[in-house]
PDB file of C-alpha atoms in Angstrom:
ATOM      1  CA  MET F   1     -73.579  45.107 115.733  1.00  0.00           C
ATOM      2  CA  GLU F   2     -74.305  46.715 112.708  1.00  0.00           C
ATOM      3  CA  LEU F   3     -77.427  48.745 114.815  1.00  0.00           C
ATOM      4  CA  SER F   4     -74.365  50.255 116.619  1.00  0.00           C
ATOM      5  CA  LYS F   5     -71.965  50.775 113.413  1.00  0.00           C
ATOM      6  CA  LYS F   6     -74.910  52.647 112.199  1.00  0.00           C
ATOM      7  CA  LEU F   7     -75.124  54.934 115.635  1.00  0.00           C
ATOM      8  CA  LYS F   8     -71.482  55.626 115.010  1.00  0.00           C
ATOM      9  CA  ARG F   9     -71.886  56.562 111.538  1.00  0.00           C
ATOM     10  CA  THR F  10     -74.298  58.966 112.483  1.00  0.00           C
ATOM     11  CA  PRO F  11     -73.676  62.195 112.497  1.00  0.00           C
ATOM     12  CA  ARG F  12     -74.917  64.061 115.763  1.00  0.00           C
ATOM     13  CA  LYS F  13     -75.954  67.371 115.398  1.00  0.00           C
ATOM     14  CA  LYS F  14     -73.749  69.698 116.811  1.00  0.00           C
ATOM     15  CA  GLU F  15     -75.659  72.531 120.522  1.00  0.00           C
ATOM     16  CA  ARG F  16     -76.058  75.420 119.682  1.00  0.00           C
ATOM     17  CA  LYS F  17     -73.876  77.965 122.265  1.00  0.00           C
ATOM     18  CA  GLU F  18     -75.833  80.962 123.249  1.00  0.00           C
ATOM     19  CA  PRO F  19     -73.843  83.881 122.414  1.00  0.00           C
ATOM     20  CA  LEU F  20     -72.064  85.989 125.639  1.00  0.00           C
ATOM     21  CA  ILE F  21     -74.070  88.272 125.837  1.00  0.00           C
ATOM     22  CA  LEU F  22     -76.723  86.589 126.600  1.00  0.00           C
ATOM     23  CA  LYS F  23     -75.014  85.410 129.307  1.00  0.00           C
ATOM     24  CA  VAL F  24     -73.613  88.286 130.670  1.00  0.00           C
ATOM     25  CA  GLU F  25     -77.177  90.861 129.916  1.00  0.00           C
ATOM     26  CA  PRO F  26     -78.232  89.370 134.127  1.00  0.00           C
ATOM     27  CA  TYR F  27     -75.237  90.117 135.746  1.00  0.00           C
ATOM     28  CA  THR F  28     -75.520  93.863 134.404  1.00  0.00           C
ATOM     29  CA  TYR F  29     -78.891  94.807 136.441  1.00  0.00           C
ATOM     30  CA  LEU F  30     -77.251  93.586 139.592  1.00  0.00           C
ATOM     31  CA  ILE F  31     -74.539  97.026 138.825  1.00  0.00           C
ATOM     32  CA  PRO F  32     -76.647  99.624 140.481  1.00  0.00           C
ATOM     33  CA  ALA F  33     -77.470  97.816 143.287  1.00  0.00           C
ATOM     34  CA  ALA F  34     -73.669  96.743 143.044  1.00  0.00           C
ATOM     35  CA  LEU F  35     -72.637 100.962 142.395  1.00  0.00           C
ATOM     36  CA  ILE F  36     -75.302 101.551 145.359  1.00  0.00           C
ATOM     37  CA  MET F  37     -73.787  99.013 148.112  1.00  0.00           C
ATOM     38  CA  GLY F  38     -69.526  99.479 147.419  1.00  0.00           C
ATOM     39  CA  LEU F  39     -69.954 103.289 147.090  1.00  0.00           C
ATOM     40  CA  PHE F  40     -72.767 103.746 150.967  1.00  0.00           C
ATOM     41  CA  THR F  41     -71.333 100.415 152.784  1.00  0.00           C
ATOM     42  CA  PHE F  42     -68.076  98.402 151.964  1.00  0.00           C
ATOM     43  CA  TRP F  43     -65.515 101.935 150.935  1.00  0.00           C
ATOM     44  CA  PRO F  44     -67.203 103.929 154.325  1.00  0.00           C
ATOM     45  CA  PHE F  45     -65.733 100.157 156.425  1.00  0.00           C
ATOM     46  CA  PHE F  46     -62.628  99.142 154.222  1.00  0.00           C
ATOM     47  CA  GLN F  47     -62.079 103.388 155.426  1.00  0.00           C
ATOM     48  CA  THR F  48     -62.811 103.055 158.854  1.00  0.00           C
ATOM     49  CA  ILE F  49     -60.429  99.597 158.943  1.00  0.00           C
ATOM     50  CA  ILE F  50     -57.679 101.672 157.518  1.00  0.00           C
ATOM     51  CA  ARG F  51     -58.560 104.863 160.476  1.00  0.00           C
ATOM     52  CA  SER F  52     -58.502 103.067 162.966  1.00  0.00           C
ATOM     53  CA  LEU F  53     -54.277 102.525 162.022  1.00  0.00           C
ATOM     54  CA  TYR F  54     -54.325 106.020 162.223  1.00  0.00           C
ATOM     55  CA  LEU F  55     -54.447 108.441 164.671  1.00  0.00           C
ATOM     56  CA  THR F  56     -56.214 111.539 162.688  1.00  0.00           C
ATOM     57  CA  ASP F  57     -56.733 115.522 163.281  1.00  0.00           C
ATOM     58  CA  ASN F  58     -60.052 117.470 164.477  1.00  0.00           C
ATOM     59  CA  LEU F  59     -61.556 117.014 161.016  1.00  0.00           C
ATOM     60  CA  GLY F  60     -60.886 113.132 160.909  1.00  0.00           C
ATOM     61  CA  ARG F  61     -58.598 113.439 158.399  1.00  0.00           C
ATOM     62  CA  ASN F  62     -55.635 110.688 159.276  1.00  0.00           C
ATOM     63  CA  ALA F  63     -52.620 112.540 160.349  1.00  0.00           C
ATOM     64  CA  LEU F  64     -49.910 109.980 161.835  1.00  0.00           C
ATOM     65  CA  PHE F  65     -49.465 106.178 161.300  1.00  0.00           C
ATOM     66  CA  VAL F  66     -49.577 104.125 164.016  1.00  0.00           C
ATOM     67  CA  GLY F  67     -50.642 100.764 163.689  1.00  0.00           C
ATOM     68  CA  PHE F  68     -52.343  98.407 166.173  1.00  0.00           C
ATOM     69  CA  GLU F  69     -51.728 101.298 168.583  1.00  0.00           C
ATOM     70  CA  ASN F  70     -55.631 101.596 168.734  1.00  0.00           C
ATOM     71  CA  TYR F  71     -56.387  98.724 169.165  1.00  0.00           C
ATOM     72  CA  ILE F  72     -53.921  97.994 172.655  1.00  0.00           C
ATOM     73  CA  GLU F  73     -55.821 101.239 173.936  1.00  0.00           C
ATOM     74  CA  LEU F  74     -59.243  99.955 173.047  1.00  0.00           C
ATOM     75  CA  PHE F  75     -57.968  96.382 174.655  1.00  0.00           C
ATOM     76  CA  THR F  76     -56.661  97.597 178.102  1.00  0.00           C
ATOM     77  CA  SER F  77     -58.553  99.987 178.691  1.00  0.00           C
ATOM     78  CA  SER F  78     -61.572  99.098 181.187  1.00  0.00           C
ATOM     79  CA  SER F  79     -64.244 102.130 181.054  1.00  0.00           C
ATOM     80  CA  PHE F  80     -64.208  99.121 177.278  1.00  0.00           C
ATOM     81  CA  TYR F  81     -64.837  96.025 178.838  1.00  0.00           C
ATOM     82  CA  ASN F  82     -68.018  98.647 180.793  1.00  0.00           C
ATOM     83  CA  SER F  83     -68.662  99.147 177.985  1.00  0.00           C
ATOM     84  CA  VAL F  84     -69.011  95.707 176.566  1.00  0.00           C
ATOM     85  CA  LEU F  85     -71.131  94.001 179.625  1.00  0.00           C
ATOM     86  CA  ILE F  86     -73.557  97.231 179.890  1.00  0.00           C
ATOM     87  CA  THR F  87     -73.302  96.251 175.480  1.00  0.00           C
ATOM     88  CA  VAL F  88     -74.489  92.219 176.783  1.00  0.00           C
ATOM     89  CA  LEU F  89     -76.955  92.844 179.550  1.00  0.00           C
ATOM     90  CA  PHE F  90     -79.069  95.767 177.609  1.00  0.00           C
ATOM     91  CA  VAL F  91     -78.839  93.463 174.822  1.00  0.00           C
ATOM     92  CA  ILE F  92     -79.973  90.512 177.027  1.00  0.00           C
ATOM     93  CA  ILE F  93     -82.386  92.829 178.362  1.00  0.00           C
ATOM     94  CA  VAL F  94     -84.226  94.355 174.935  1.00  0.00           C
ATOM     95  CA  VAL F  95     -84.230  90.830 173.494  1.00  0.00           C
ATOM     96  CA  VAL F  96     -86.583  89.431 175.992  1.00  0.00           C
ATOM     97  CA  VAL F  97     -88.527  91.862 175.912  1.00  0.00           C
ATOM     98  CA  GLY F  98     -88.716  92.352 172.398  1.00  0.00           C
ATOM     99  CA  VAL F  99     -89.045  88.750 171.964  1.00  0.00           C
ATOM    100  CA  VAL F 100     -91.423  87.835 174.900  1.00  0.00           C
ATOM    101  CA  LEU F 101     -94.210  90.803 173.549  1.00  0.00           C
ATOM    102  CA  GLY F 102     -93.970  90.634 169.996  1.00  0.00           C
ATOM    103  CA  PHE F 103     -95.035  86.362 170.946  1.00  0.00           C
ATOM    104  CA  CYS F 104     -97.722  86.602 173.754  1.00  0.00           C
ATOM    105  CA  THR F 105     -99.463  89.859 172.003  1.00  0.00           C
ATOM    106  CA  ALA F 106     -99.325  88.027 168.306  1.00  0.00           C
ATOM    107  CA  LEU F 107    -101.004  84.221 170.542  1.00  0.00           C
ATOM    108  CA  LEU F 108    -103.407  87.180 171.816  1.00  0.00           C
ATOM    109  CA  CYS F 109    -104.722  88.069 168.601  1.00  0.00           C
ATOM    110  CA  GLN F 110    -105.034  83.944 167.242  1.00  0.00           C
ATOM    111  CA  ARG F 111    -109.141  83.986 168.345  1.00  0.00           C
ATOM    112  CA  THR F 112    -110.890  85.931 166.047  1.00  0.00           C
ATOM    113  CA  PHE F 113    -113.093  88.851 168.896  1.00  0.00           C
ATOM    114  CA  PRO F 114    -114.006  92.266 168.391  1.00  0.00           C
ATOM    115  CA  GLY F 115    -111.972  95.286 167.965  1.00  0.00           C
ATOM    116  CA  ILE F 116    -109.695  91.945 167.035  1.00  0.00           C
ATOM    117  CA  ARG F 117    -108.102  94.157 164.515  1.00  0.00           C
ATOM    118  CA  PHE F 118    -107.601  97.299 166.409  1.00  0.00           C
ATOM    119  CA  PHE F 119    -105.441  95.708 169.661  1.00  0.00           C
ATOM    120  CA  SER F 120    -103.332  93.827 165.754  1.00  0.00           C
ATOM    121  CA  ALA F 121    -102.677  97.979 164.343  1.00  0.00           C
ATOM    122  CA  ALA F 122    -102.337  99.329 168.558  1.00  0.00           C
ATOM    123  CA  TYR F 123     -99.177  95.945 168.849  1.00  0.00           C
ATOM    124  CA  ALA F 124     -97.842  96.453 165.431  1.00  0.00           C
ATOM    125  CA  LEU F 125     -97.817  99.979 166.292  1.00  0.00           C
ATOM    126  CA  PRO F 126     -93.905 100.743 167.966  1.00  0.00           C
ATOM    127  CA  MET F 127     -92.685  99.326 164.715  1.00  0.00           C
ATOM    128  CA  ALA F 128     -94.439 102.547 162.897  1.00  0.00           C
ATOM    129  CA  VAL F 129     -92.829 105.138 165.491  1.00  0.00           C
ATOM    130  CA  ALA F 130     -89.174 106.535 165.574  1.00  0.00           C
ATOM    131  CA  SER F 131     -87.156 105.859 168.235  1.00  0.00           C
ATOM    132  CA  SER F 132     -86.458 109.608 168.956  1.00  0.00           C
ATOM    133  CA  GLY F 133     -89.873 110.754 169.162  1.00  0.00           C
ATOM    134  CA  ILE F 134     -90.896 107.950 171.342  1.00  0.00           C
ATOM    135  CA  ALA F 135     -88.291 108.604 173.718  1.00  0.00           C
ATOM    136  CA  LEU F 136     -88.942 112.212 174.454  1.00  0.00           C
ATOM    137  CA  VAL F 137     -92.502 110.689 175.381  1.00  0.00           C
ATOM    138  CA  PHE F 138     -90.892 108.382 177.980  1.00  0.00           C
ATOM    139  CA  LEU F 139     -88.343 111.165 179.264  1.00  0.00           C
ATOM    140  CA  VAL F 140     -91.674 112.774 180.580  1.00  0.00           C
ATOM    141  CA  MET F 141     -93.674 109.444 181.339  1.00  0.00           C
ATOM    142  CA  LEU F 142     -90.560 108.396 183.657  1.00  0.00           C
ATOM    143  CA  ASN F 143     -89.958 111.763 185.143  1.00  0.00           C
ATOM    144  CA  GLN F 144     -89.580 111.934 188.902  1.00  0.00           C
ATOM    145  CA  SER F 145     -91.574 114.942 189.920  1.00  0.00           C
ATOM    146  CA  ILE F 146     -94.782 114.115 186.857  1.00  0.00           C
ATOM    147  CA  GLY F 147     -93.846 111.296 185.157  1.00  0.00           C
ATOM    148  CA  ILE F 148     -96.824 108.594 185.216  1.00  0.00           C
ATOM    149  CA  VAL F 149     -94.881 105.348 185.555  1.00  0.00           C
ATOM    150  CA  ASN F 150     -94.681 106.404 189.224  1.00  0.00           C
ATOM    151  CA  GLN F 151     -98.379 107.349 190.072  1.00  0.00           C
ATOM    152  CA  MET F 152     -99.163 103.872 188.937  1.00  0.00           C
ATOM    153  CA  LEU F 153     -96.721 102.666 191.177  1.00  0.00           C
ATOM    154  CA  GLY F 154     -96.700 104.125 193.708  1.00  0.00           C
ATOM    155  CA  THR F 155     -93.006 104.943 193.984  1.00  0.00           C
ATOM    156  CA  ASN F 156     -90.508 107.733 193.702  1.00  0.00           C
ATOM    157  CA  ILE F 157     -87.921 106.487 191.565  1.00  0.00           C
ATOM    158  CA  ASN F 158     -85.664 108.343 189.221  1.00  0.00           C
ATOM    159  CA  TRP F 159     -85.801 105.737 186.745  1.00  0.00           C
ATOM    160  CA  LEU F 160     -83.215 107.915 183.639  1.00  0.00           C
ATOM    161  CA  ALA F 161     -81.034 109.466 186.347  1.00  0.00           C
ATOM    162  CA  ASP F 162     -80.214 106.005 189.329  1.00  0.00           C
ATOM    163  CA  PRO F 163     -77.689 103.448 187.694  1.00  0.00           C
ATOM    164  CA  ASN F 164     -79.878 101.087 189.120  1.00  0.00           C
ATOM    165  CA  TYR F 165     -83.076 100.981 186.659  1.00  0.00           C
ATOM    166  CA  ALA F 166     -81.395 103.455 183.569  1.00  0.00           C
ATOM    167  CA  LEU F 167     -80.435 100.681 181.556  1.00  0.00           C
ATOM    168  CA  LEU F 168     -83.601  98.301 182.528  1.00  0.00           C
ATOM    169  CA  SER F 169     -85.740 101.504 181.663  1.00  0.00           C
ATOM    170  CA  ILE F 170     -83.794 101.841 178.306  1.00  0.00           C
ATOM    171  CA  GLY F 171     -83.690  98.407 177.565  1.00  0.00           C
ATOM    172  CA  VAL F 172     -87.619  97.958 178.275  1.00  0.00           C
ATOM    173  CA  LEU F 173     -88.641 101.277 176.252  1.00  0.00           C
ATOM    174  CA  THR F 174     -85.756  99.078 173.337  1.00  0.00           C
ATOM    175  CA  GLY F 175     -87.637  95.871 173.703  1.00  0.00           C
ATOM    176  CA  TRP F 176     -90.496  97.254 173.683  1.00  0.00           C
ATOM    177  CA  LEU F 177     -90.216  99.054 170.466  1.00  0.00           C
ATOM    178  CA  ASN F 178     -89.344  96.271 168.153  1.00  0.00           C
ATOM    179  CA  SER F 179     -92.035  94.319 170.011  1.00  0.00           C
ATOM    180  CA  GLY F 180     -94.516  96.114 166.418  1.00  0.00           C
ATOM    181  CA  ILE F 181     -92.037  93.571 164.277  1.00  0.00           C
ATOM    182  CA  ASN F 182     -91.847  90.836 166.549  1.00  0.00           C
ATOM    183  CA  PHE F 183     -95.487  90.213 166.519  1.00  0.00           C
ATOM    184  CA  LEU F 184     -95.913  90.777 162.583  1.00  0.00           C
ATOM    185  CA  TYR F 185     -93.333  87.781 162.496  1.00  0.00           C
ATOM    186  CA  PHE F 186     -94.833  85.508 164.908  1.00  0.00           C
ATOM    187  CA  SER F 187     -98.253  86.416 163.979  1.00  0.00           C
ATOM    188  CA  ALA F 188     -97.551  85.114 160.338  1.00  0.00           C
ATOM    189  CA  GLY F 189     -95.902  82.103 161.321  1.00  0.00           C
ATOM    190  CA  LEU F 190     -99.142  80.967 163.628  1.00  0.00           C
ATOM    191  CA  ALA F 191    -101.117  81.694 161.196  1.00  0.00           C
ATOM    192  CA  GLY F 192     -98.708  78.927 158.785  1.00  0.00           C
ATOM    193  CA  ILE F 193     -99.530  76.208 161.115  1.00  0.00           C
ATOM    194  CA  ASP F 194    -101.667  73.733 160.488  1.00  0.00           C
ATOM    195  CA  ARG F 195    -104.364  73.333 161.765  1.00  0.00           C
ATOM    196  CA  SER F 196    -104.975  69.863 161.079  1.00  0.00           C
ATOM    197  CA  LEU F 197    -102.139  69.440 163.680  1.00  0.00           C
ATOM    198  CA  TYR F 198    -103.691  71.081 166.675  1.00  0.00           C
ATOM    199  CA  GLU F 199    -107.362  69.185 165.520  1.00  0.00           C
ATOM    200  CA  SER F 200    -105.672  65.502 165.728  1.00  0.00           C
ATOM    201  CA  ALA F 201    -103.669  66.671 168.799  1.00  0.00           C
ATOM    202  CA  SER F 202    -107.357  67.415 170.064  1.00  0.00           C
ATOM    203  CA  ILE F 203    -108.220  62.965 168.699  1.00  0.00           C
ATOM    204  CA  ASP F 204    -105.666  62.163 171.065  1.00  0.00           C
ATOM    205  CA  GLY F 205    -106.638  64.204 174.079  1.00  0.00           C
ATOM    206  CA  ALA F 206    -103.697  67.069 173.851  1.00  0.00           C
ATOM    207  CA  ASN F 207    -105.095  70.216 176.583  1.00  0.00           C
ATOM    208  CA  ARG F 208    -104.497  73.045 175.717  1.00  0.00           C
ATOM    209  CA  TRP F 209    -101.445  72.902 177.553  1.00  0.00           C
ATOM    210  CA  ASN F 210     -99.833  70.193 175.334  1.00  0.00           C
ATOM    211  CA  LYS F 211    -101.724  71.422 171.967  1.00  0.00           C
ATOM    212  CA  PHE F 212     -99.092  74.765 172.686  1.00  0.00           C
ATOM    213  CA  ARG F 213     -95.724  73.117 173.972  1.00  0.00           C
ATOM    214  CA  PHE F 214     -95.864  69.988 171.448  1.00  0.00           C
ATOM    215  CA  VAL F 215     -98.045  72.193 168.306  1.00  0.00           C
ATOM    216  CA  THR F 216     -96.950  75.820 168.658  1.00  0.00           C
ATOM    217  CA  ILE F 217     -93.917  76.385 170.252  1.00  0.00           C
ATOM    218  CA  PRO F 218     -92.022  73.249 167.829  1.00  0.00           C
ATOM    219  CA  SER F 219     -93.928  74.737 165.366  1.00  0.00           C
ATOM    220  CA  LEU F 220     -92.058  78.370 165.746  1.00  0.00           C
ATOM    221  CA  LYS F 221     -88.988  77.266 165.862  1.00  0.00           C
ATOM    222  CA  PRO F 222     -87.621  78.826 162.238  1.00  0.00           C
ATOM    223  CA  ILE F 223     -89.472  82.508 162.936  1.00  0.00           C
ATOM    224  CA  THR F 224     -88.224  82.485 166.375  1.00  0.00           C
ATOM    225  CA  PHE F 225     -84.340  81.699 165.725  1.00  0.00           C
ATOM    226  CA  PHE F 226     -85.257  84.571 162.773  1.00  0.00           C
ATOM    227  CA  VAL F 227     -86.520  87.291 164.844  1.00  0.00           C
ATOM    228  CA  VAL F 228     -83.682  86.254 168.328  1.00  0.00           C
ATOM    229  CA  VAL F 229     -80.608  87.088 165.528  1.00  0.00           C
ATOM    230  CA  THR F 230     -82.752  89.819 164.269  1.00  0.00           C
ATOM    231  CA  ASN F 231     -83.264  91.657 167.551  1.00  0.00           C
ATOM    232  CA  VAL F 232     -79.686  90.333 169.275  1.00  0.00           C
ATOM    233  CA  ILE F 233     -78.067  93.158 165.694  1.00  0.00           C
ATOM    234  CA  ASN F 234     -80.775  95.312 165.907  1.00  0.00           C
ATOM    235  CA  ALA F 235     -80.564  96.039 169.815  1.00  0.00           C
ATOM    236  CA  PHE F 236     -76.069  96.695 169.915  1.00  0.00           C
ATOM    237  CA  GLN F 237     -77.221  99.018 167.672  1.00  0.00           C
ATOM    238  CA  GLY F 238     -79.307 101.063 169.723  1.00  0.00           C
ATOM    239  CA  PHE F 239     -78.037 104.001 170.262  1.00  0.00           C
ATOM    240  CA  ALA F 240     -81.287 107.162 169.512  1.00  0.00           C
ATOM    241  CA  GLN F 241     -82.842 106.852 172.452  1.00  0.00           C
ATOM    242  CA  ILE F 242     -79.300 106.074 174.684  1.00  0.00           C
ATOM    243  CA  LYS F 243     -78.044 109.902 173.291  1.00  0.00           C
ATOM    244  CA  ILE F 244     -81.533 111.449 174.385  1.00  0.00           C
ATOM    245  CA  LEU F 245     -83.043 110.216 177.321  1.00  0.00           C
ATOM    246  CA  THR F 246     -79.693 109.799 179.562  1.00  0.00           C
ATOM    247  CA  SER F 247     -75.884 110.271 177.455  1.00  0.00           C
ATOM    248  CA  GLY F 248     -74.718 107.221 178.642  1.00  0.00           C
ATOM    249  CA  GLY F 249     -75.699 108.254 182.268  1.00  0.00           C
ATOM    250  CA  PRO F 250     -75.323 108.124 185.274  1.00  0.00           C
ATOM    251  CA  GLY F 251     -71.836 108.024 185.109  1.00  0.00           C
ATOM    252  CA  GLU F 252     -71.134 104.657 182.172  1.00  0.00           C
ATOM    253  CA  SER F 253     -74.435 102.972 183.530  1.00  0.00           C
ATOM    254  CA  THR F 254     -75.665 103.007 180.055  1.00  0.00           C
ATOM    255  CA  ASN F 255     -72.918 103.792 178.270  1.00  0.00           C
ATOM    256  CA  VAL F 256     -73.356 100.806 174.895  1.00  0.00           C
ATOM    257  CA  ILE F 257     -70.397 100.388 172.973  1.00  0.00           C
ATOM    258  CA  VAL F 258     -71.981 102.480 170.015  1.00  0.00           C
ATOM    259  CA  TYR F 259     -73.090 105.353 172.330  1.00  0.00           C
ATOM    260  CA  ASP F 260     -68.973 104.798 173.749  1.00  0.00           C
ATOM    261  CA  ILE F 261     -68.218 104.889 169.263  1.00  0.00           C
ATOM    262  CA  TYR F 262     -70.431 107.971 169.619  1.00  0.00           C
ATOM    263  CA  ARG F 263     -67.980 110.422 172.631  1.00  0.00           C
ATOM    264  CA  ASN F 264     -65.149 109.275 171.308  1.00  0.00           C
ATOM    265  CA  ALA F 265     -65.705 110.243 167.587  1.00  0.00           C
ATOM    266  CA  PHE F 266     -67.713 113.059 167.991  1.00  0.00           C
ATOM    267  CA  MET F 267     -67.050 114.227 171.447  1.00  0.00           C
ATOM    268  CA  ASN F 268     -63.340 113.870 171.806  1.00  0.00           C
ATOM    269  CA  TYR F 269     -62.382 113.915 168.582  1.00  0.00           C
ATOM    270  CA  ARG F 270     -60.545 110.595 168.191  1.00  0.00           C
ATOM    271  CA  TYR F 271     -62.135 109.192 165.380  1.00  0.00           C
ATOM    272  CA  GLY F 272     -58.704 106.727 165.189  1.00  0.00           C
ATOM    273  CA  TYR F 273     -59.940 105.274 168.588  1.00  0.00           C
ATOM    274  CA  ALA F 274     -63.861 104.910 168.031  1.00  0.00           C
ATOM    275  CA  SER F 275     -63.285 103.446 164.192  1.00  0.00           C
ATOM    276  CA  ALA F 276     -60.984 101.213 165.999  1.00  0.00           C
ATOM    277  CA  GLU F 277     -64.115 100.793 168.578  1.00  0.00           C
ATOM    278  CA  SER F 278     -66.294  99.799 165.397  1.00  0.00           C
ATOM    279  CA  ILE F 279     -64.547  97.544 163.645  1.00  0.00           C
ATOM    280  CA  VAL F 280     -64.473  95.220 167.433  1.00  0.00           C
ATOM    281  CA  LEU F 281     -68.204  95.772 167.218  1.00  0.00           C
ATOM    282  CA  PHE F 282     -68.556  94.722 163.372  1.00  0.00           C
ATOM    283  CA  ILE F 283     -66.517  91.473 164.866  1.00  0.00           C
ATOM    284  CA  ILE F 284     -68.556  90.380 167.679  1.00  0.00           C
ATOM    285  CA  VAL F 285     -71.792  90.379 166.961  1.00  0.00           C
ATOM    286  CA  MET F 286     -70.284  88.602 163.980  1.00  0.00           C
ATOM    287  CA  ILE F 287     -69.464  86.120 166.142  1.00  0.00           C
ATOM    288  CA  LEU F 288     -72.469  85.630 168.114  1.00  0.00           C
ATOM    289  CA  THR F 289     -74.404  85.287 164.617  1.00  0.00           C
ATOM    290  CA  ILE F 290     -72.084  82.411 163.430  1.00  0.00           C
ATOM    291  CA  ILE F 291     -72.860  81.144 166.662  1.00  0.00           C
ATOM    292  CA  MET F 292     -76.173  81.334 166.368  1.00  0.00           C
ATOM    293  CA  PHE F 293     -76.042  79.732 162.674  1.00  0.00           C
ATOM    294  CA  LYS F 294     -74.480  76.459 164.039  1.00  0.00           C
ATOM    295  CA  MET F 295     -75.921  76.316 167.523  1.00  0.00           C
ATOM    296  CA  SER F 296     -79.482  75.913 164.820  1.00  0.00           C
ATOM    297  CA  LYS F 297     -77.246  73.967 162.435  1.00  0.00           C
ATOM    298  CA  GLY F 298     -76.821  76.406 159.955  1.00  0.00           C
ATOM    299  CA  GLY F 299     -80.176  78.429 161.066  1.00  0.00           C
ATOM    300  CA  ARG F 300     -81.971  75.068 159.558  1.00  0.00           C
ATOM    301  CA  ILE F 301     -84.218  74.526 162.596  1.00  0.00           C
ATOM    302  CA  ASN F 302     -86.183  70.457 162.779  1.00  0.00           C
ATOM    303  CA  ALA F 303     -89.480  70.917 164.534  1.00  0.00           C
TER     304      ALA F 303
END
């Protein structure tokens, strides 16, 4: 009892409060980045939302408030639904080609052999090539008369003018462009796998296929999820190669949503309608991203 009384009588030291400036100072370093983000990202986004509620003149200035009429017209347009379908097919082709090509090339470069640096640089090269520049190269390669693709395959296909092959051709090109960065991601993931896992599998009598199936693939699940998500988002933004190679044609066989937005805004001068289409595209990409994160338990995939 006496000890407790003494402890009660002992005055406690007052905690030193940090000056307010020390609490605020770290946030001041974020101001330049926040201003840039606000000026070039958030402000244009809010302007797009506002413009989607207006009819505009040829200069893009808001002329007449029409509320949700642009959205109503959009959702009753058969051309828009065709663009959505074409975009979905395009995204599937791009993701499958880009992910498979990046993964396979990363596997090939896991073994040491003469010229490994050359092959690694070649596989990563697409990430350093501008899509517009390589599209001009493919324009010649896919030419029906002098193109190397027809000469190698022994065919006589007009790859960019045939509705059955135009979307596939551009999808494969875009997938190859994405394969360079995918190669780097998968190479980093493969290099991070603990070698002891393969040694333990060898001791248990596992062959190469079982090691690949039960060690490599589960260990790469987080990297694979990240690569798929980024490839889906990038595929929805594909534009330059479509503009150069097909301009949305033949017909509307390659008229993805991004190109349809460009056509409505800068060719038909319907900026309000194009803005509504942009908002819908944003919502579609956001919903797909959320679904993928939910399917992967918030992005935390357990190997």
